[in-house]
Coordinates of C-alpha atoms in Angstrom, one line a residue:
M1 CA -13.3 53.0 95.2
L2 CA -10.4 55.3 95.4
F3 CA -11.2 56.0 99.1
S4 CA -11.5 52.3 100.0
I5 CA -8.2 51.4 98.5
R6 CA -6.2 54.1 100.3
R7 CA -8.2 53.4 103.6
F8 CA -7.4 49.6 103.5
F9 CA -4.4 49.6 101.7
P10 CA -2.3 52.7 102.7
G11 CA 1.1 51.2 102.2
L12 CA 0.1 50.4 98.4
L13 CA 0.8 54.0 97.6
H14 CA 4.5 53.6 98.5
I15 CA 5.3 50.3 96.6
R16 CA 7.0 52.2 93.9
K17 CA 8.2 55.4 95.5
H18 CA 11.7 55.0 94.5
L19 CA 10.8 54.3 90.9
Q20 CA 7.9 56.3 89.7
P21 CA 4.7 57.7 91.7
F22 CA 2.0 55.3 92.0
Q23 CA -1.1 56.3 90.1
L24 CA -4.5 55.6 90.9
S25 CA -6.4 58.0 88.6
K26 CA -7.1 55.1 86.2
I27 CA -9.7 53.6 88.5
R28 CA -12.1 55.8 86.8
K29 CA -14.7 53.6 84.9
H30 CA -14.5 53.3 81.2
S31 CA -16.5 56.3 79.7
T32 CA -16.5 58.3 76.6
M33 CA -13.0 59.9 76.1
A34 CA -12.7 63.5 76.0
A35 CA -10.6 65.0 73.4
D36 CA -8.1 66.1 75.9
E37 CA -7.9 63.2 78.1
Q38 CA -4.8 61.6 79.0
L39 CA -4.6 57.7 79.3
D40 CA -1.9 55.6 80.8
G41 CA -0.4 52.4 79.4
A42 CA -2.5 50.2 81.9
T43 CA -5.6 51.9 80.9
I44 CA -5.2 51.6 77.3
L45 CA -4.3 48.0 77.6
C46 CA -7.1 46.9 79.5
R47 CA -9.8 49.2 77.4
A48 CA -8.2 47.5 74.2
L49 CA -8.9 44.1 75.8
K50 CA -12.3 44.9 76.6
T51 CA -13.0 46.2 73.4
Q52 CA -11.6 42.8 71.8
G53 CA -14.2 41.0 73.9
V54 CA -12.0 39.8 76.7
D55 CA -14.0 39.4 80.0
Y56 CA -11.7 37.7 82.5
V57 CA -8.1 38.0 83.8
F58 CA -6.4 35.7 86.1
G59 CA -3.3 36.7 87.4
V60 CA -0.9 37.3 90.5
V61 CA 0.1 40.9 90.5
G62 CA 3.0 42.7 91.7
F63 CA 5.7 45.2 90.4
P64 CA 5.1 46.3 87.5
V65 CA 1.5 45.2 86.8
I66 CA -0.4 46.1 90.2
E67 CA -1.9 49.0 88.2
V68 CA -2.8 46.8 85.2
G69 CA -4.9 44.5 87.5
M70 CA -6.7 47.6 88.9
A71 CA -7.0 49.1 85.4
A72 CA -8.7 45.8 84.5
Q73 CA -11.4 46.2 87.1
A74 CA -11.9 49.7 86.2
A75 CA -12.6 48.7 82.6
G76 CA -15.1 46.1 83.5
L77 CA -13.0 43.0 83.1
R78 CA -13.6 40.4 85.7
Y79 CA -10.1 40.1 87.7
I80 CA -9.6 36.9 89.4
G81 CA -6.3 36.8 91.6
M82 CA -4.7 33.4 91.9
R83 CA -2.1 32.0 94.2
N84 CA 0.4 30.9 91.5
E85 CA 1.2 32.1 87.9
Q86 CA 0.9 28.3 86.4
S87 CA -2.7 28.1 88.0
A88 CA -3.5 31.7 86.5
S89 CA -2.4 30.7 83.2
Y90 CA -4.3 27.2 83.3
A91 CA -7.5 29.1 84.5
A92 CA -7.2 31.6 81.6
S93 CA -6.6 28.9 78.9
A94 CA -9.6 27.0 80.3
I95 CA -11.9 30.1 79.5
G96 CA -10.6 30.0 76.0
Y97 CA -11.9 26.2 75.5
L98 CA -15.2 26.8 77.3
T99 CA -16.1 30.2 75.5
G100 CA -14.0 30.2 72.2
R101 CA -12.7 33.5 73.0
P102 CA -9.4 34.0 75.1
A103 CA -8.9 34.9 78.5
V104 CA -5.9 37.0 80.0
C105 CA -3.2 35.7 82.3
L106 CA -1.5 38.8 83.9
V107 CA 1.8 38.1 85.5
V108 CA 4.9 40.0 86.7
S109 CA 8.2 40.1 85.2
G110 CA 10.9 37.5 85.4
P111 CA 9.8 34.5 87.5
G112 CA 6.3 35.6 87.1
M113 CA 6.4 35.1 83.3
I114 CA 8.5 32.0 83.7
H115 CA 5.8 30.3 85.7
A116 CA 3.1 31.1 83.1
I117 CA 5.2 29.4 80.2
A118 CA 3.5 26.2 81.7
G119 CA 0.2 27.3 80.7
M120 CA 1.3 28.7 77.6
A121 CA 2.7 25.3 76.6
N122 CA -0.4 23.5 77.6
A123 CA -2.7 26.1 75.6
M124 CA -0.6 25.6 72.5
V125 CA -0.6 21.7 72.5
N126 CA -4.3 21.5 73.5
G127 CA -5.2 24.1 71.0
W128 CA -6.9 26.6 73.3
P129 CA -6.9 30.4 72.9
L130 CA -5.0 32.3 75.5
I131 CA -3.5 35.7 75.9
V132 CA -0.6 36.2 78.5
V133 CA 0.3 39.9 79.3
G134 CA 3.6 39.9 81.4
G135 CA 5.2 43.2 82.9
S136 CA 9.0 43.4 82.1
S137 CA 11.6 45.8 83.1
D138 CA 11.7 49.3 82.1
Q139 CA 13.1 50.0 78.6
D140 CA 15.8 52.5 79.7
Q141 CA 17.2 49.6 82.0
E142 CA 17.5 47.0 79.4
S143 CA 20.8 45.0 79.7
M144 CA 21.9 46.9 82.8
G145 CA 20.6 44.1 85.3
A146 CA 17.3 45.5 86.0
F147 CA 14.8 44.2 88.7
Q148 CA 13.7 40.8 87.2
E149 CA 15.2 41.5 83.8
F150 CA 14.7 38.5 81.4
P151 CA 14.4 38.0 77.7
Q152 CA 10.9 37.4 78.0
V153 CA 9.7 38.1 74.4
E154 CA 12.3 35.6 73.1
S155 CA 11.5 33.1 75.7
A156 CA 7.9 33.2 74.8
R157 CA 8.2 32.5 71.3
L158 CA 8.7 28.5 71.6
Y159 CA 5.5 28.4 73.5
T160 CA 3.2 30.8 71.5
K161 CA 1.6 31.6 68.0
Y162 CA 2.5 35.1 68.4
T163 CA 4.9 37.2 70.8
A164 CA 5.4 41.0 70.8
R165 CA 6.4 44.0 72.9
P166 CA 4.3 47.0 71.9
S167 CA 6.7 49.9 70.7
S168 CA 4.5 52.7 72.0
L169 CA 1.3 53.5 73.9
E170 CA -0.6 54.4 71.0
K171 CA -0.1 51.1 69.3
I172 CA -0.9 48.8 72.2
P173 CA -4.6 48.2 71.0
A174 CA -3.2 46.9 67.5
F175 CA -1.0 44.6 69.0
I176 CA -3.9 43.5 71.7
E177 CA -6.1 42.9 68.6
K178 CA -3.5 40.9 66.7
A179 CA -2.9 38.8 69.8
V180 CA -6.7 37.9 70.4
R181 CA -7.1 37.4 66.6
T182 CA -4.1 35.1 66.3
S183 CA -5.1 33.1 69.3
M184 CA -8.4 32.1 67.8
Y185 CA -7.8 31.7 64.0
G186 CA -6.7 28.6 62.7
R187 CA -5.7 26.0 65.3
P188 CA -6.2 28.0 68.4
G189 CA -3.1 28.8 71.0
A190 CA -1.4 31.1 73.3
C191 CA 0.0 34.5 72.5
Y192 CA 2.3 36.8 74.7
I193 CA 2.2 40.5 75.1
D194 CA 5.3 42.1 76.9
I195 CA 4.5 45.5 78.6
A196 CA 7.6 47.6 79.9
G197 CA 7.3 48.6 83.3
N198 CA 7.8 52.3 82.5
M199 CA 5.0 52.1 79.8
V200 CA 2.3 51.1 82.5
N201 CA 2.2 54.6 84.0
Q202 CA 3.4 56.6 80.9
R203 CA 0.5 58.7 79.8
T204 CA -0.5 60.0 76.2
Q205 CA -3.5 62.0 74.8
A206 CA -6.4 59.8 74.4
S207 CA -6.9 61.1 70.8
S208 CA -3.6 59.7 69.7
V209 CA -4.5 56.2 70.8
Q210 CA -5.1 53.9 67.7
F211 CA -8.1 51.7 69.1
V212 CA -9.0 48.9 67.0
E213 CA -12.6 47.5 66.6
K214 CA -13.3 44.0 67.8
C215 CA -12.0 41.2 65.7
K216 CA -14.6 38.9 64.4
A217 CA -14.8 35.2 65.3
A218 CA -12.6 32.9 63.5
P219 CA -13.7 32.2 59.9
K220 CA -14.9 28.8 59.2
M221 CA -13.4 26.9 56.1
M222 CA -14.8 24.2 54.0
A223 CA -12.7 21.1 52.7
D224 CA -12.0 20.5 49.0
S225 CA -15.2 18.9 47.6
A226 CA -13.4 16.3 45.4
S227 CA -11.8 15.0 48.6
V228 CA -14.9 15.0 50.4
S229 CA -16.5 12.6 47.7
Q230 CA -13.7 10.4 47.9
A231 CA -13.8 10.2 51.7
V232 CA -17.6 9.3 51.6
R233 CA -16.9 6.6 48.9
L234 CA -14.2 5.2 51.3
L235 CA -16.5 5.3 54.3
A236 CA -19.5 3.8 52.5
G237 CA -17.3 0.9 51.3
A238 CA -16.2 0.0 54.9
S239 CA -16.7 -3.2 56.7
R240 CA -15.7 -1.8 60.1
P241 CA -16.1 1.9 60.0
L242 CA -15.2 4.0 63.3
V243 CA -15.6 7.7 63.9
V244 CA -13.3 9.2 66.6
V245 CA -14.6 12.6 68.0
G246 CA -11.9 14.6 69.0
K247 CA -11.2 17.7 71.4
G248 CA -11.0 19.5 68.0
A249 CA -14.8 19.1 67.5
A250 CA -15.6 20.7 70.9
I251 CA -13.4 23.4 70.5
G252 CA -14.9 24.2 67.1
Q253 CA -18.3 23.9 68.9
A254 CA -19.3 21.4 66.0
E255 CA -21.6 19.2 68.2
Q256 CA -25.0 19.8 66.2
N257 CA -23.3 18.7 62.8
V258 CA -21.2 15.9 64.4
R259 CA -24.3 14.5 65.9
Q260 CA -26.3 14.6 62.5
F261 CA -23.5 13.1 60.5
I262 CA -23.2 10.2 62.9
E263 CA -26.8 9.4 63.4
S264 CA -27.6 10.0 60.0
H265 CA -25.3 7.2 59.0
Q266 CA -25.5 5.2 62.0
L267 CA -21.9 5.1 62.7
P268 CA -20.2 3.8 65.6
F269 CA -18.0 6.5 67.3
L270 CA -15.3 6.8 70.1
P271 CA -14.7 10.1 71.8
T272 CA -11.4 11.1 73.1
P273 CA -11.1 12.2 76.6
M274 CA -12.1 16.1 75.9
G275 CA -14.2 15.0 72.9
K276 CA -16.6 13.4 75.6
G277 CA -19.9 15.0 75.6
V278 CA -19.9 16.3 72.0
L279 CA -22.3 13.4 71.7
P280 CA -23.5 12.0 75.2
D281 CA -21.7 9.2 76.5
D282 CA -24.9 6.9 76.8
H283 CA -25.4 7.4 73.1
P284 CA -26.3 3.8 71.7
L285 CA -23.6 4.5 68.9
C286 CA -21.0 5.3 71.4
V287 CA -18.4 2.6 71.7
A288 CA -16.0 3.8 74.3
P289 CA -16.3 0.8 76.7
A290 CA -14.6 -1.1 73.8
R291 CA -12.0 1.5 73.0
S292 CA -9.0 -0.8 72.4
R293 CA -10.9 -3.2 70.3
A294 CA -12.6 -0.7 68.2
L295 CA -9.1 1.0 67.4
L296 CA -7.6 -2.2 66.7
K297 CA -10.0 -3.7 64.4
A298 CA -11.6 -0.9 62.6
D299 CA -10.7 -0.7 58.7
V300 CA -11.8 3.0 58.0
I301 CA -11.6 5.4 60.8
V302 CA -12.9 9.1 60.5
L303 CA -10.8 11.6 62.8
L304 CA -13.1 14.6 63.7
G305 CA -10.5 17.0 65.2
A306 CA -8.5 14.2 66.7
R307 CA -4.5 13.9 66.2
L308 CA -2.7 10.6 65.8
N309 CA -0.4 11.4 68.8
W310 CA 0.2 9.3 71.6
I311 CA -3.4 9.5 72.7
L312 CA -4.3 7.6 69.8
H313 CA -1.2 5.6 69.7
F314 CA 0.2 7.4 66.4
G315 CA -2.3 5.4 64.2
L316 CA 0.2 2.6 64.0
P317 CA 0.3 -1.2 64.6
P318 CA 0.0 -2.9 67.2
R319 CA -2.7 -0.7 68.5
F320 CA -4.2 -0.4 64.9
D321 CA -4.7 -2.8 61.7
P322 CA -1.9 -2.5 59.5
N323 CA -4.2 -1.7 56.6
V324 CA -6.4 0.7 58.3
K325 CA -7.3 3.9 56.1
F326 CA -8.1 7.2 57.8
I327 CA -10.2 10.1 56.9
Q328 CA -8.8 13.0 58.8
V329 CA -10.7 16.1 59.4
D330 CA -8.7 19.0 60.9
I331 CA -8.6 22.8 60.8
C332 CA -4.7 22.6 60.7
P333 CA -3.6 21.3 57.0
E334 CA -0.1 20.5 58.5
E335 CA -1.7 17.8 60.6
L336 CA -3.2 15.7 57.6
G337 CA -1.2 12.5 57.3
N338 CA 0.9 13.1 60.3
N339 CA 2.6 9.5 61.0
V340 CA 0.4 7.5 58.5
G341 CA 1.5 9.0 55.5
K342 CA -0.4 8.0 52.4
K343 CA -3.3 6.1 54.3
V344 CA -5.1 9.4 54.7
I345 CA -7.8 11.2 52.8
G346 CA -7.3 14.7 54.4
L347 CA -10.0 17.2 54.7
A348 CA -8.9 20.5 55.8
G349 CA -11.4 22.6 57.3
S350 CA -13.7 23.5 60.0
I351 CA -15.1 20.4 61.8
D352 CA -18.5 22.0 61.7
L353 CA -18.7 22.6 57.9
V354 CA -16.6 19.7 56.9
T355 CA -19.0 17.3 58.7
D356 CA -22.0 19.0 57.0
Q357 CA -20.3 18.4 53.7
L358 CA -19.8 14.9 54.4
T359 CA -23.5 14.5 55.3
K360 CA -24.7 16.4 52.1
S361 CA -22.2 14.4 50.0
F362 CA -23.5 11.3 51.2
A363 CA -27.1 12.3 50.0
S364 CA -25.7 13.2 46.7
L365 CA -23.9 10.1 45.9
Y366 CA -26.5 7.9 47.4
R367 CA -30.0 8.2 46.7
S368 CA -31.2 6.5 49.6
S369 CA -29.7 8.1 52.8
F370 CA -26.6 5.7 53.6
Q371 CA -26.7 4.0 57.1
Y372 CA -24.3 1.5 58.3
P373 CA -26.4 -1.7 59.3
S374 CA -27.0 -2.4 62.9
S375 CA -26.5 -6.2 62.4
T376 CA -23.1 -6.8 61.3
P377 CA -20.2 -9.0 62.6
W378 CA -18.5 -5.6 63.5
W379 CA -21.3 -4.3 65.6
D380 CA -21.5 -8.0 67.3
E381 CA -17.9 -7.8 68.3
L382 CA -17.9 -4.3 69.6
K383 CA -21.2 -5.0 71.6
A384 CA -19.7 -8.3 72.8
K385 CA -16.5 -6.6 74.1
I386 CA -18.6 -3.7 75.6
D387 CA -20.6 -6.1 77.6
V388 CA -17.5 -7.5 78.9
N389 CA -15.8 -4.5 80.1
V390 CA -18.9 -3.0 81.6
K391 CA -19.4 -6.0 83.7
T392 CA -15.7 -6.1 84.8
S393 CA -15.8 -2.4 85.9
E394 CA -19.2 -3.1 87.6
A395 CA -17.8 -5.9 89.7
L396 CA -15.0 -3.8 90.8
A397 CA -17.5 -0.8 91.7
A398 CA -19.5 -3.4 93.8
D399 CA -16.4 -4.6 95.8
T400 CA -17.2 -3.7 99.4
S401 CA -13.8 -4.5 100.9
L402 CA -11.9 -1.6 102.8
P403 CA -9.7 0.3 102.0
M404 CA -12.0 1.2 98.9
N405 CA -10.9 0.8 95.4
Y406 CA -11.1 3.5 92.4
Y407 CA -14.1 1.8 90.9
T408 CA -16.3 1.7 94.2
V409 CA -15.6 5.6 94.7
F410 CA -16.5 6.6 91.1
A411 CA -19.7 4.6 91.0
K412 CA -20.7 6.5 94.0
I413 CA -19.7 9.7 92.5
R414 CA -21.6 8.8 89.2
Q415 CA -24.6 8.1 91.2
Y416 CA -24.9 11.6 92.7
L417 CA -23.2 13.8 89.9
P418 CA -25.6 16.0 88.2
K419 CA -25.8 15.3 84.3
D420 CA -24.9 18.9 83.4
A421 CA -22.0 19.2 85.6
I422 CA -18.7 20.4 84.5
V423 CA -16.4 17.6 85.5
V424 CA -12.5 18.4 86.2
N425 CA -10.7 15.3 86.3
E426 CA -6.7 14.9 86.8
G427 CA -4.3 12.5 88.3
S428 CA -2.8 9.1 87.1
N429 CA -5.3 6.4 87.7
T430 CA -7.9 8.9 89.2
M431 CA -7.9 10.5 85.7
D432 CA -7.6 7.2 83.5
I433 CA -10.6 5.6 85.3
G434 CA -12.5 8.7 85.7
R435 CA -12.5 9.0 82.0
T436 CA -14.3 5.5 81.8
M437 CA -16.4 5.6 84.9
I438 CA -17.7 9.2 84.8
P439 CA -20.1 9.9 81.8
N440 CA -20.4 13.3 79.9
F441 CA -23.5 14.4 78.4
L442 CA -22.8 17.9 77.0
P443 CA -19.9 19.3 75.0
R444 CA -17.0 21.2 76.9
H445 CA -18.1 19.9 80.2
R446 CA -15.0 17.7 80.8
L447 CA -11.5 19.3 81.5
D448 CA -8.5 17.0 82.1
A449 CA -4.6 16.7 81.6
G450 CA -5.2 16.9 77.9
T451 CA -2.9 16.2 75.1
F452 CA 0.1 17.5 76.9
G453 CA -0.7 15.3 80.1
T454 CA -0.2 18.4 82.3
M455 CA -0.7 17.6 85.9
G456 CA -1.6 20.4 88.4
V457 CA -4.3 21.9 86.0
G458 CA -7.4 21.0 88.1
L459 CA -7.9 23.6 90.5
G460 CA -7.1 26.4 87.8
F461 CA -9.5 24.7 85.3
A462 CA -12.2 24.5 88.1
I463 CA -11.9 28.0 89.2
A464 CA -12.3 29.0 85.5
A465 CA -15.4 27.1 85.0
A466 CA -17.1 28.1 88.3
E467 CA -16.3 31.7 87.6
W468 CA -17.8 31.4 83.9
L469 CA -20.8 29.7 85.1
K470 CA -21.4 32.5 87.8
H471 CA -20.7 35.1 85.2
I472 CA -23.5 33.8 82.9
G473 CA -25.8 33.0 85.7
S474 CA -25.8 29.4 85.2
S475 CA -26.5 27.1 88.3
K476 CA -24.6 24.0 87.0
R477 CA -22.0 22.4 89.4
V478 CA -18.4 22.1 88.9
V479 CA -16.9 19.0 90.3
C480 CA -13.0 18.8 90.4
I481 CA -11.8 15.4 91.1
E482 CA -8.2 15.1 91.8
G483 CA -5.6 12.4 92.9
D484 CA -3.8 13.5 95.9
S485 CA -0.4 14.0 94.0
A486 CA -2.1 16.0 91.4
F487 CA -4.1 18.2 94.0
G488 CA -0.7 18.9 95.7
F489 CA 0.3 21.0 92.5
S490 CA -2.0 23.8 93.3
G491 CA -3.9 23.0 96.5
M492 CA -3.4 26.5 98.0
E493 CA -6.0 27.7 95.1
L494 CA -8.6 26.5 97.5
E495 CA -8.3 30.0 99.1
T496 CA -9.2 31.4 95.8
A497 CA -12.3 29.4 95.5
L498 CA -13.2 30.5 99.0
R499 CA -12.3 34.2 98.4
Y500 CA -14.5 34.3 95.2
N501 CA -17.2 32.2 96.9
L502 CA -17.1 29.6 94.0
P503 CA -19.2 26.5 94.9
I504 CA -16.9 23.9 93.7
L505 CA -16.9 20.5 95.0
F506 CA -13.4 19.2 95.3
I507 CA -12.9 15.4 95.4
V508 CA -9.5 14.1 96.3
I509 CA -9.0 10.3 95.7
N510 CA -6.3 9.9 98.1
N511 CA -4.0 6.7 98.0
N512 CA -0.9 8.0 99.8
G513 CA 1.1 8.4 96.6
I514 CA 1.7 9.0 93.0
T515 CA 0.1 6.2 91.1
F516 CA 0.7 3.9 94.1
G517 CA 1.1 4.7 97.7
I518 CA 2.1 3.5 101.2
D519 CA 0.1 2.6 104.3
E520 CA 0.6 4.1 107.8
D521 CA 2.3 0.9 109.1
F522 CA 4.8 0.8 106.3
Y523 CA 5.5 4.6 107.0
K524 CA 6.0 4.3 110.6
A525 CA 8.3 1.2 110.0
V526 CA 10.5 3.3 107.7
K527 CA 10.5 6.5 110.0
D528 CA 11.4 4.2 113.1
D529 CA 14.5 3.2 111.2
K530 CA 16.6 6.5 111.5
Q531 CA 18.9 5.1 108.9
E532 CA 16.2 4.4 106.2
E533 CA 13.9 7.7 106.9
Y534 CA 15.2 9.1 103.5
Q535 CA 14.5 5.7 101.5
L536 CA 10.6 6.1 101.3
P537 CA 9.5 4.9 97.7
P538 CA 9.8 7.7 95.2
L539 CA 6.1 7.3 94.8
A540 CA 5.1 7.9 98.3
L541 CA 3.3 10.6 100.0
L542 CA 2.4 11.3 103.6
P543 CA -0.3 8.6 104.5
N544 CA -3.7 9.9 105.4
S545 CA -3.1 13.5 104.7
R546 CA -5.9 15.5 105.9
Y547 CA -6.6 17.5 102.8
D548 CA -10.2 18.2 104.1
K549 CA -8.8 20.3 107.0
M550 CA -7.1 22.7 104.3
I551 CA -10.5 23.8 103.0
E552 CA -12.0 24.2 106.5
A553 CA -9.0 26.6 107.3
F554 CA -10.3 28.9 104.6
G555 CA -13.9 28.6 105.6
G556 CA -15.1 25.8 103.5
K557 CA -16.6 22.3 104.5
G558 CA -14.4 19.3 104.5
Y559 CA -15.1 15.7 104.8
F560 CA -12.7 12.8 105.6
V561 CA -14.4 9.5 104.2
Q562 CA -13.1 6.1 104.4
T563 CA -16.2 3.9 103.5
P564 CA -18.8 3.9 100.7
E565 CA -21.3 4.8 103.3
E566 CA -19.3 7.9 104.5
L567 CA -18.8 8.8 100.9
E568 CA -22.6 8.6 100.0
K569 CA -23.5 10.9 103.0
A570 CA -20.8 13.6 102.0
L571 CA -21.8 13.6 98.3
D572 CA -25.3 14.1 99.4
S573 CA -24.4 16.8 101.6
C574 CA -22.2 18.7 99.2
L575 CA -24.6 18.3 96.0
N576 CA -28.1 18.2 97.5
V577 CA -28.1 19.8 101.1
D578 CA -25.7 22.6 100.8
P579 CA -24.6 23.0 97.0
T580 CA -23.6 26.7 97.6
T581 CA -20.4 26.2 99.7
P582 CA -17.1 25.3 98.6
S583 CA -16.2 21.9 99.9
L584 CA -13.7 19.1 99.8
I585 CA -14.2 15.4 100.2
N586 CA -10.9 13.5 101.0
V587 CA -11.4 9.9 100.2
M588 CA -9.3 7.3 101.5
I589 CA -8.6 4.3 99.0
S590 CA -6.3 1.4 99.0
P591 CA -2.6 2.4 98.2
S592 CA -2.3 -0.5 95.9
A593 CA -5.7 0.2 94.0
D594 CA -5.1 -0.1 90.4
R595 CA -6.8 0.0 87.0
K596 CA -8.6 -3.0 85.7
A597 CA -6.3 -5.4 83.3
Q598 CA -5.8 -3.7 80.0
D599 CA -5.4 -5.3 76.6
F600 CA -2.4 -2.9 76.0
Q601 CA -0.3 -0.7 78.0
W602 CA -1.5 2.8 78.2
L603 CA 1.7 4.3 76.5
T604 CA 2.7 3.0 73.1
R605 CA 6.4 2.7 72.9
S606 CA 8.7 2.4 69.9
K607 CA 9.8 -1.1 69.1
M608 CA 13.2 -0.1 67.7

């Protein structure tokens, strides 16, 4: 390996000749340390990560962390080089969501670390474990105007649960263990570790390094038993009960007990976007097609890891009944009662254990197993609304006019999509309509803009999911469905997917704009009027952009489709004929395509 690096990258050895000698001795495979062995900071850092059960590093290397990337590979970590630090941080956070244990985003100093803040903030709001390791200026150059000097530790505090700069090489493993543990315990989130440039190559005796054993999985906590009994009595007396299955149930890997709770008591349930799949979307108790009606009319709502934020319209009228009562189950006690005050029975604890407590409390309080009746006015109302909404969507999907609409496209994708595929979905209408049209059958198999509403996450998420599936030997597919605007945030990550031979199917739903676009005739008319060429609508993008040519430039397969028949052929080719090659389908739809009529606007605004 040393020979190949020197042969193919001879200039690499001179990157730091004016600062410190570039050291490649760390490329040795991790082995039992001799008593007199010397270790450098990069090796200590990466061995500590490996000890803590970290398997993946996504990053963009440069001064001062090139050696850290190499040391990561030497330690047995899977290093995936990305094209942008934001995408790297999104990818690392997605691994945390999929596996429950954090991955690392490795970035350079100054601007590199600043770019990664986007992923840290997204992980914190979503509740996903993430470790960001940032190189920084040398310790003896602080406050001197060092290369890319920036107050990185201080800047990270707003976006993390824990941020620190190890004080010595010997203590690096202790800082790493604390960061990994903190990222997973309680509500998961991001942690930042800052490594001074001079510490990367600085060396110390192996015997002086204080390696720390792997931290255990996050402890699970039960809720107060008296509150559980109170919640059960309230739910048993409800006329119009509803269970909302949130992303927290997926993060907590609570699908077995959540399913038992809902099925044992025959409760109608509604998944949040990334709560989809904890129970399959085609479950007979799922009322997702009647989402607005279910939230509006329910009199008792059980929140399983779902927060009363903008996604659930804050739990307030006019989207909810003014007299609704909530039973809120959350790992974070501070979340209990947020926005709705005394209308909540709060159950602080792990979703997995608390749903089991609820099921057992029902059995204890009611001799015969309590079940909500299947023939009630509430079920009749929900089923009627489901039927109306499904028929409306089906009518839109059956529309054969050209250019196509969103529903026609998603109906074709749904027809060919494997049931066990991991679906990544982002964009404005692309994501909102995708949530209703693309079913999920397994937990943690949907990744989208999430609680923070972050656009540009899609390709990083898809690369992370595909790399994880590859690592565990799974043949499941990753299908990344993007709006053309969302794709533009990180489109160069197509090269990353090809470089690592990740057989992702990218589908760009292209309406030539952000939410709404323009057609080619309008674009030409504006461009022909020289005085108006900079007066294109703010939502406009270049019409008929050939994103399919981008993936072809990197060696993948591209498809440009304009009709349902062309889309069917492309989907069959990508998913059935040649499922091992990264591919992209560029689907042209009407620039004016929109969602079906909604009972309420998507965003609840203050009436003040």
